[in-house]
Tab-separated table of C-alpha atoms (C1' of nucleotides) in Angstrom:
chain	number	residue	atom	x	y	z
P	1	UNK	CA	-48.162	-157.048	6.925
P	2	UNK	CA	-48.021	-153.420	7.992
P	3	UNK	CA	-50.315	-152.072	10.597
P	4	UNK	CA	-53.656	-150.898	9.345
P	5	UNK	CA	-54.852	-149.497	12.644
P	6	UNK	CA	-58.248	-149.842	11.107
P	7	UNK	CA	-60.935	-152.379	11.888
P	8	UNK	CA	-63.084	-151.584	8.661
P	9	UNK	CA	-59.929	-152.167	6.431
P	10	UNK	CA	-59.077	-155.361	8.095
P	11	UNK	CA	-59.646	-158.658	6.497
P	12	UNK	CA	-61.429	-159.925	9.221
P	13	UNK	CA	-64.074	-157.092	9.049
P	14	UNK	CA	-64.244	-156.749	5.393
P	15	UNK	CA	-64.683	-160.636	4.837
P	16	UNK	CA	-67.197	-160.719	7.385
P	17	UNK	CA	-69.352	-157.788	6.085
P	18	UNK	CA	-68.941	-158.802	2.429
P	19	UNK	CA	-69.730	-162.386	3.326
P	20	UNK	CA	-72.823	-161.474	4.737
P	21	UNK	CA	-73.832	-159.425	1.653
P	22	UNK	CA	-72.960	-162.268	-0.581
P	23	UNK	CA	-74.746	-164.742	1.310
P	24	UNK	CA	-77.717	-162.765	1.623
P	25	UNK	CA	-78.005	-162.163	-2.210
P	26	UNK	CA	-77.241	-165.770	-2.974
P	27	UNK	CA	-80.080	-166.815	-0.677
P	28	UNK	CA	-82.368	-164.571	-2.313
P	29	UNK	CA	-81.560	-166.108	-5.664
P	30	UNK	CA	-81.673	-169.669	-4.335
P	31	UNK	CA	-85.086	-169.393	-2.613
P	32	UNK	CA	-87.134	-170.197	-5.591
P	33	UNK	CA	-85.232	-173.567	-5.864
P	34	UNK	CA	-86.147	-174.384	-2.341
P	35	UNK	CA	-82.523	-174.312	-1.249
P	36	UNK	CA	-80.198	-172.100	0.983
P	37	UNK	CA	-76.613	-171.551	0.493
P	38	UNK	CA	-75.448	-174.117	3.062
P	39	UNK	CA	-77.284	-176.717	1.136
P	40	UNK	CA	-75.322	-176.240	-1.825
P	41	UNK	CA	-72.093	-177.240	-0.265
P	42	UNK	CA	-73.771	-180.407	0.844
P	43	UNK	CA	-74.852	-181.287	-2.691
P	44	UNK	CA	-71.504	-180.539	-3.955
P	45	UNK	CA	-69.518	-182.439	-1.321
P	46	UNK	CA	-72.116	-185.420	-2.123
P	47	UNK	CA	-71.415	-185.316	-5.751
P	48	UNK	CA	-68.192	-187.251	-6.306
P	49	UNK	CA	-69.380	-190.077	-3.674
P	50	UNK	CA	-71.988	-190.720	-0.776
P	51	UNK	CA	-70.811	-189.985	2.725
P	52	UNK	CA	-72.079	-190.982	6.123
P	53	UNK	CA	-73.547	-188.060	8.011
P	54	UNK	CA	-70.736	-187.367	10.472
P	55	UNK	CA	-68.285	-187.401	7.843
P	56	UNK	CA	-70.544	-184.851	5.841
P	57	UNK	CA	-70.713	-182.526	8.841
P	58	UNK	CA	-67.152	-182.383	9.272
P	59	UNK	CA	-66.630	-181.842	5.562
P	60	UNK	CA	-69.233	-178.912	5.356
P	61	UNK	CA	-67.883	-177.655	8.696
P	62	UNK	CA	-70.925	-177.561	10.714
P	63	UNK	CA	-72.265	-179.592	13.776
P	64	UNK	CA	-74.017	-182.905	13.301
P	65	UNK	CA	-77.438	-181.551	14.359
P	66	UNK	CA	-77.176	-178.936	11.748
P	67	UNK	CA	-76.783	-181.843	9.226
P	68	UNK	CA	-79.807	-183.434	10.339
P	69	UNK	CA	-82.114	-180.547	9.358
P	70	UNK	CA	-80.225	-179.884	6.209
P	71	UNK	CA	-80.623	-183.229	5.184
P	72	UNK	CA	-84.292	-183.471	6.151
P	73	UNK	CA	-84.890	-180.405	3.813
P	74	UNK	CA	-82.871	-181.820	0.784
P	75	UNK	CA	-84.652	-185.288	1.088
P	76	UNK	CA	-87.932	-183.350	1.028
P	77	UNK	CA	-86.886	-181.725	-2.241
P	78	UNK	CA	-85.793	-185.196	-3.470
P	79	UNK	CA	-82.224	-184.133	-3.722
P	80	UNK	CA	-80.793	-186.835	-1.891
P	81	UNK	CA	-81.646	-190.351	-0.214
P	82	UNK	CA	-80.443	-191.511	3.129
P	83	UNK	CA	-79.648	-195.107	3.081
P	84	UNK	CA	-79.309	-197.231	6.046
P	85	UNK	CA	-75.637	-198.983	6.055
P	86	UNK	CA	-76.420	-202.716	6.315
P	87	UNK	CA	-72.936	-203.379	7.644
P	88	UNK	CA	-73.416	-200.720	10.546
P	89	UNK	CA	-77.039	-200.307	11.315
P	90	UNK	CA	-76.150	-196.947	13.010
P	91	UNK	CA	-74.859	-195.132	9.923
P	92	UNK	CA	-77.032	-193.572	6.944
P	93	UNK	CA	-75.202	-193.303	3.800
P	94	UNK	CA	-76.108	-190.036	1.983
P	95	UNK	CA	-76.538	-190.369	-1.825
P	96	UNK	CA	-77.208	-187.433	-4.045
P	97	UNK	CA	-79.989	-188.078	-6.797
P	98	UNK	CA	-80.210	-186.946	-10.292
P	99	UNK	CA	-82.590	-184.221	-9.191
P	100	UNK	CA	-79.766	-183.289	-6.720
P	101	UNK	CA	-77.191	-182.908	-9.325
P	102	UNK	CA	-79.527	-180.756	-11.446
P	103	UNK	CA	-80.209	-178.580	-8.624
P	104	UNK	CA	-76.534	-178.250	-7.699
P	105	UNK	CA	-75.806	-177.139	-11.218
P	106	UNK	CA	-78.643	-174.615	-11.103
P	107	UNK	CA	-77.115	-173.311	-7.852
P	108	UNK	CA	-73.814	-172.950	-9.361
P	109	UNK	CA	-75.282	-170.824	-12.259
P	110	UNK	CA	-76.872	-168.586	-9.690
P	111	UNK	CA	-73.669	-168.245	-7.725
P	112	UNK	CA	-72.259	-167.106	-10.948
P	113	UNK	CA	-74.702	-164.248	-11.236
P	114	UNK	CA	-74.152	-163.050	-7.482
P	115	UNK	CA	-70.202	-163.162	-8.416
P	116	UNK	CA	-70.770	-160.967	-11.300
P	117	UNK	CA	-72.617	-158.250	-9.256
P	118	UNK	CA	-69.798	-158.466	-6.675
P	119	UNK	CA	-67.108	-158.284	-9.153
P	120	UNK	CA	-68.676	-155.163	-10.880
P	121	UNK	CA	-66.120	-152.907	-9.491
P	122	UNK	CA	-62.973	-155.020	-10.693
P	123	UNK	CA	-61.354	-155.506	-13.962
P	124	UNK	CA	-61.033	-159.076	-15.105
P	125	UNK	CA	-57.413	-159.523	-13.697
P	126	UNK	CA	-58.547	-158.582	-10.317
P	127	UNK	CA	-61.429	-160.775	-10.413
P	128	UNK	CA	-59.487	-163.820	-11.390
P	129	UNK	CA	-56.780	-163.030	-8.574
P	130	UNK	CA	-59.595	-162.548	-5.960
P	131	UNK	CA	-61.150	-165.994	-6.756
P	132	UNK	CA	-57.843	-167.633	-6.799
P	133	UNK	CA	-56.601	-165.959	-3.621
P	134	UNK	CA	-59.998	-166.909	-1.837
P	135	UNK	CA	-59.814	-170.506	-2.748
P	136	UNK	CA	-56.337	-170.624	-1.388
P	137	UNK	CA	-57.298	-169.045	1.705
P	138	UNK	CA	-60.438	-170.998	2.354
P	139	UNK	CA	-58.415	-174.302	1.546
P	140	UNK	CA	-55.825	-173.404	4.046
P	141	UNK	CA	-58.527	-172.747	6.581
P	142	UNK	CA	-59.909	-176.035	6.078
P	143	UNK	CA	-63.185	-174.961	4.445
P	144	UNK	CA	-65.057	-176.940	1.947
P	145	UNK	CA	-63.881	-176.403	-1.688
P	146	UNK	CA	-64.408	-178.779	-4.456
P	147	UNK	CA	-61.404	-179.641	-6.665
P	148	UNK	CA	-60.602	-177.225	-9.410
P	149	UNK	CA	-62.171	-177.655	-12.738
P	150	UNK	CA	-59.608	-178.414	-15.162
P	151	UNK	CA	-59.680	-176.121	-18.108
P	152	UNK	CA	-61.786	-173.487	-16.063
P	153	UNK	CA	-65.214	-174.954	-16.916
P	154	UNK	CA	-66.698	-178.299	-16.107
P	155	UNK	CA	-66.783	-180.158	-12.783
P	156	UNK	CA	-65.115	-183.334	-13.795
P	157	UNK	CA	-65.013	-185.582	-10.922
P	158	UNK	CA	-64.139	-189.395	-11.336
P	159	UNK	CA	-67.842	-189.977	-11.701
P	160	UNK	CA	-69.663	-192.722	-10.045
A	1	UNK	CA	-65.276	-164.501	-16.194
A	2	UNK	CA	-65.734	-168.060	-17.297
A	3	UNK	CA	-68.458	-170.405	-15.735
A	4	UNK	CA	-67.264	-172.207	-12.618
A	5	UNK	CA	-70.112	-174.524	-12.356
A	6	UNK	CA	-69.276	-174.909	-8.733
A	7	UNK	CA	-70.730	-173.301	-5.625
A	8	UNK	CA	-67.889	-173.827	-3.301
A	9	UNK	CA	-65.568	-172.178	-5.710
A	10	UNK	CA	-67.822	-169.139	-6.150
A	11	UNK	CA	-67.034	-165.893	-4.629
A	12	UNK	CA	-70.536	-165.782	-3.120
A	13	UNK	CA	-70.038	-169.002	-1.054
A	14	UNK	CA	-66.222	-168.460	-0.636
A	15	UNK	CA	-66.858	-164.948	1.031
A	16	UNK	CA	-69.742	-166.247	2.941
A	17	UNK	CA	-67.951	-168.983	4.614
A	18	UNK	CA	-64.666	-167.239	5.006
A	19	UNK	CA	-66.589	-164.161	6.424
A	20	UNK	CA	-68.047	-166.381	8.911
A	21	UNK	CA	-64.868	-167.942	10.086
A	22	UNK	CA	-62.996	-164.472	10.246
A	23	UNK	CA	-66.107	-162.934	12.171
A	24	UNK	CA	-66.050	-165.669	14.667
A	25	UNK	CA	-62.317	-165.390	15.317
A	26	UNK	CA	-62.459	-161.910	15.569
A	27	UNK	CA	-65.378	-161.989	18.002
A	28	UNK	CA	-63.448	-164.331	20.194
A	29	UNK	CA	-60.518	-161.964	20.428
A	30	UNK	CA	-62.650	-159.046	20.990
A	31	UNK	CA	-64.858	-160.504	23.961
A	32	UNK	CA	-62.328	-159.715	26.643
A	33	UNK	CA	-62.700	-156.043	25.679
A	34	UNK	CA	-66.330	-156.471	26.043
A	35	UNK	CA	-66.955	-155.695	22.375
A	36	UNK	CA	-68.296	-157.512	19.316
A	37	UNK	CA	-67.126	-157.143	15.610
A	38	UNK	CA	-70.158	-154.826	14.728
A	39	UNK	CA	-69.328	-152.243	17.502
A	40	UNK	CA	-66.002	-151.696	15.969
A	41	UNK	CA	-67.478	-150.316	12.917
A	42	UNK	CA	-69.638	-147.942	15.056
A	43	UNK	CA	-66.590	-146.693	17.039
A	44	UNK	CA	-64.716	-146.013	13.758
A	45	UNK	CA	-67.274	-144.309	11.979
A	46	UNK	CA	-67.801	-142.015	15.135
A	47	UNK	CA	-64.077	-141.239	15.066
A	48	UNK	CA	-63.834	-138.283	12.812
A	49	UNK	CA	-67.137	-136.635	13.988
A	50	UNK	CA	-70.314	-137.270	15.990
A	51	UNK	CA	-73.422	-138.703	14.139
A	52	UNK	CA	-76.956	-139.059	14.886
A	53	UNK	CA	-78.441	-142.504	15.273
A	54	UNK	CA	-80.081	-142.686	11.802
A	55	UNK	CA	-77.177	-141.524	9.866
A	56	UNK	CA	-75.087	-143.886	12.022
A	57	UNK	CA	-77.447	-146.871	10.920
A	58	UNK	CA	-77.212	-146.167	7.558
A	59	UNK	CA	-73.416	-145.805	7.745
A	60	UNK	CA	-72.795	-149.084	9.163
A	61	UNK	CA	-75.447	-150.799	7.069
A	62	UNK	CA	-77.762	-151.910	9.841
A	63	UNK	CA	-81.396	-151.058	10.781
A	64	UNK	CA	-82.000	-148.316	13.421
A	65	UNK	CA	-83.169	-150.888	16.250
A	66	UNK	CA	-80.024	-152.639	15.924
A	67	UNK	CA	-78.121	-149.167	16.426
A	68	UNK	CA	-79.826	-148.839	19.714
A	69	UNK	CA	-78.716	-151.915	21.190
A	70	UNK	CA	-75.167	-151.477	19.973
A	71	UNK	CA	-75.162	-147.903	21.513
A	72	UNK	CA	-76.479	-149.077	24.763
A	73	UNK	CA	-73.841	-151.739	25.116
A	74	UNK	CA	-71.042	-149.128	24.135
A	75	UNK	CA	-72.423	-146.351	26.399
A	76	UNK	CA	-72.288	-149.015	29.120
A	77	UNK	CA	-68.569	-149.542	28.565
A	78	UNK	CA	-68.109	-145.825	28.436
A	79	UNK	CA	-66.980	-145.811	24.640
A	80	UNK	CA	-69.402	-143.194	23.853
A	81	UNK	CA	-71.932	-140.554	24.908
A	82	UNK	CA	-75.539	-139.800	23.524
A	83	UNK	CA	-76.080	-136.064	23.795
A	84	UNK	CA	-79.659	-134.848	23.068
A	85	UNK	CA	-79.657	-132.276	20.335
A	86	UNK	CA	-80.798	-128.924	21.636
A	87	UNK	CA	-81.845	-127.733	18.279
A	88	UNK	CA	-84.180	-130.838	17.601
A	89	UNK	CA	-84.822	-132.647	20.852
A	90	UNK	CA	-85.810	-135.867	19.057
A	91	UNK	CA	-82.279	-136.411	17.994
A	92	UNK	CA	-79.345	-137.833	19.910
A	93	UNK	CA	-75.807	-136.963	18.866
A	94	UNK	CA	-73.424	-139.849	19.371
A	95	UNK	CA	-70.042	-138.813	20.478
A	96	UNK	CA	-66.953	-141.266	20.757
A	97	UNK	CA	-64.988	-140.774	24.104
A	98	UNK	CA	-61.390	-141.235	24.889
A	99	UNK	CA	-62.061	-144.429	26.092
A	100	UNK	CA	-63.850	-145.338	22.745
A	101	UNK	CA	-60.823	-144.391	20.905
A	102	UNK	CA	-58.649	-146.369	23.035
A	103	UNK	CA	-60.876	-149.580	22.399
A	104	UNK	CA	-60.927	-148.770	18.712
A	105	UNK	CA	-57.317	-148.967	18.510
A	106	UNK	CA	-57.269	-152.131	20.508
A	107	UNK	CA	-59.848	-153.608	18.322
A	108	UNK	CA	-57.840	-152.650	15.207
A	109	UNK	CA	-54.733	-154.426	16.559
A	110	UNK	CA	-56.885	-157.523	17.336
A	111	UNK	CA	-58.176	-157.475	13.796
A	112	UNK	CA	-54.766	-157.456	12.591
A	113	UNK	CA	-53.879	-160.594	14.462
A	114	UNK	CA	-56.945	-162.356	12.648
A	115	UNK	CA	-55.834	-161.072	9.375
A	116	UNK	CA	-52.312	-162.579	9.963
A	117	UNK	CA	-53.996	-166.118	10.444
A	118	UNK	CA	-56.183	-165.826	7.482
A	119	UNK	CA	-53.107	-164.610	5.340
A	120	UNK	CA	-50.988	-167.460	6.577
A	121	UNK	CA	-51.215	-169.244	3.284
A	122	UNK	CA	-50.472	-166.235	1.076
A	123	UNK	CA	-47.287	-164.721	0.065
A	124	UNK	CA	-46.997	-160.793	0.910
A	125	UNK	CA	-47.815	-159.704	-2.530
A	126	UNK	CA	-50.872	-161.877	-2.673
A	127	UNK	CA	-51.930	-160.548	0.800
A	128	UNK	CA	-51.765	-156.980	-0.205
A	129	UNK	CA	-53.554	-157.805	-3.531
A	130	UNK	CA	-56.371	-159.403	-1.588
A	131	UNK	CA	-56.710	-156.421	0.886
A	132	UNK	CA	-56.778	-153.891	-1.925
A	133	UNK	CA	-59.323	-155.937	-3.970
A	134	UNK	CA	-61.602	-156.365	-0.931
A	135	UNK	CA	-61.448	-152.752	0.106
A	136	UNK	CA	-62.550	-151.811	-3.581
A	137	UNK	CA	-65.419	-154.431	-3.575
A	138	UNK	CA	-66.750	-153.353	-0.395
A	139	UNK	CA	-66.515	-149.611	-1.241
A	140	UNK	CA	-68.263	-150.455	-4.466
A	141	UNK	CA	-71.134	-152.413	-2.588
A	142	UNK	CA	-71.537	-149.362	-0.190
A	143	UNK	CA	-70.244	-151.014	2.749
A	144	UNK	CA	-68.419	-148.924	5.641
A	145	UNK	CA	-64.752	-148.558	4.953
A	146	UNK	CA	-62.875	-145.828	6.574
A	147	UNK	CA	-60.180	-143.716	4.564
A	148	UNK	CA	-56.977	-145.441	4.106
A	149	UNK	CA	-54.539	-144.882	7.092
A	150	UNK	CA	-52.255	-141.918	6.186
A	151	UNK	CA	-48.592	-143.029	6.150
A	152	UNK	CA	-49.346	-146.486	7.776
A	153	UNK	CA	-50.551	-148.641	4.827
A	154	UNK	CA	-48.315	-149.814	2.099
A	155	UNK	CA	-44.871	-150.602	0.858
A	156	UNK	CA	-44.700	-154.314	0.756
A	157	UNK	CA	-45.478	-155.091	-2.652
A	158	UNK	CA	-44.376	-153.693	-6.138
A	159	UNK	CA	-48.191	-153.000	-6.652
A	160	UNK	CA	-48.776	-152.951	-10.471
T	1	DT	C1'	-69.133	-198.285	27.398
T	2	DA	C1'	-68.585	-195.767	22.784
T	3	DT	C1'	-70.729	-194.029	18.504
T	4	DT	C1'	-74.427	-192.465	14.893
T	5	DG	C1'	-77.734	-189.951	14.286
T	6	DT	C1'	-81.909	-187.363	16.370
T	7	DT	C1'	-84.379	-184.029	19.563
T	8	DA	C1'	-84.755	-180.232	22.478
T	9	DT	C1'	-83.123	-176.167	23.513
T	10	DA	C1'	-80.529	-171.677	23.630
T	11	DC	C1'	-78.020	-167.996	21.979
T	12	DT	C1'	-76.446	-164.555	18.431
T	13	DC	C1'	-77.443	-161.644	14.623
T	14	DT	C1'	-80.658	-159.191	12.073
T	15	DA	C1'	-85.145	-157.376	10.552
T	16	DT	C1'	-90.144	-155.314	10.885
T	17	DA	C1'	-93.720	-153.359	13.166
T	18	DA	C1'	-95.578	-150.812	16.718
T	19	DC	C1'	-95.017	-147.437	20.090
T	20	DT	C1'	-93.175	-142.517	22.225
T	21	DA	C1'	-91.649	-138.016	22.218
T	22	DT	C1'	-91.110	-134.693	19.671
T	23	DA	C1'	-91.489	-131.729	15.392
B	1	DT	C1'	-98.803	-135.860	9.756
B	2	DA	C1'	-93.974	-136.986	9.846
B	3	DT	C1'	-89.444	-138.009	11.789
B	4	DA	C1'	-85.780	-139.893	15.771
B	5	DG	C1'	-85.409	-143.055	18.525
B	6	DT	C1'	-87.210	-147.095	21.209
B	7	DT	C1'	-89.353	-151.616	22.331
B	8	DA	C1'	-91.163	-155.857	21.305
B	9	DT	C1'	-91.022	-159.609	18.497
B	10	DA	C1'	-89.863	-163.116	15.047
B	11	DG	C1'	-86.817	-165.343	11.820
B	12	DA	C1'	-82.687	-167.471	10.153
B	13	DG	C1'	-78.132	-169.607	11.495
B	14	DT	C1'	-75.441	-172.115	14.518
B	15	DA	C1'	-74.086	-174.771	18.884
B	16	DT	C1'	-74.503	-177.700	23.025
B	17	DA	C1'	-76.626	-181.432	25.621
B	18	DA	C1'	-79.437	-185.149	26.523
B	19	DC	C1'	-81.447	-189.222	24.072
B	20	DA	C1'	-82.420	-193.690	21.298
B	21	DA	C1'	-80.679	-197.250	18.589
B	22	DT	C1'	-76.770	-199.858	17.526
B	23	DA	C1'	-72.053	-201.421	17.984
DNA sequence: TATTGTTATACTCTATAACTATA
DNA sequence: TATAGTTATAGAGTATAACAATA
């Protein structure tokens, strides 16, 4: 890559500022649901199968103490359950509820609305390219990204 | 654009999480310089011409009280000067110094290092496409982006 | 002694509101 | 009365460290 010699045109800065905008807008739309953006990743990662809290923390990419708070809030809304592991009583298995799945779906639709706003300046080909590239970068950086939906639509995990 | 029905694959979420990563890494590299990411935009926006603090706040996209802090810190490092406007003594004209220009340049080089890390998973054409698209989105969203560097920007891809 | 989850705490970033000094 | 800048403060988001229960 050639020298840009400009911070405001660097990916580091653009992603940071754009991410701030995107997150803030998403949070606004999510508020009526009683959710915040970070909660959504938890729900989605729990969707295919239950997880312990430490595994969840690693998957979401936050520190365990943050998971405690998020789980408290999501449990209060009825989006998930903490079940004590009978085999190892230190562990809690976190399971998503039907309400949680419904919330995750609503959240995904709201995210699409924000996306549409952000993509306003782009033609469809660029919009598609942008999403593909970002998914690739995010995956390479170890960030939580759920499996691609085959056929471009539904999330079809090996449901449990 | 088709429904994704996934938050973690939405632009809103991807940009947020990626932005967080990018900003944090950039901040780490910037720390030895006594700068943080947001300072860099100030220096760059001041580069072509001095600005008053309110104009600067609007240009950077933060609230005026934040500008005060940033300016205090940048002034302490000798990166800029606040000059009282003799025509309107309420105003302060903010001017970048030679040291400030040098810092801005160093910062841009550090940003490039972070970019290289982030772009690791992409081929050159995708990397170029990503930057162009993000600049376009950021500009459309009213975020601060300086003019393209003359002579020093492109060549890499057979950009369509 | 190590590990799971929790609590307490602190730090960063950003915004709002009240204040000052000019106008 | 309005405006430029400042101060004080509060909120969200994240991280570290100490702690309880269990292994």
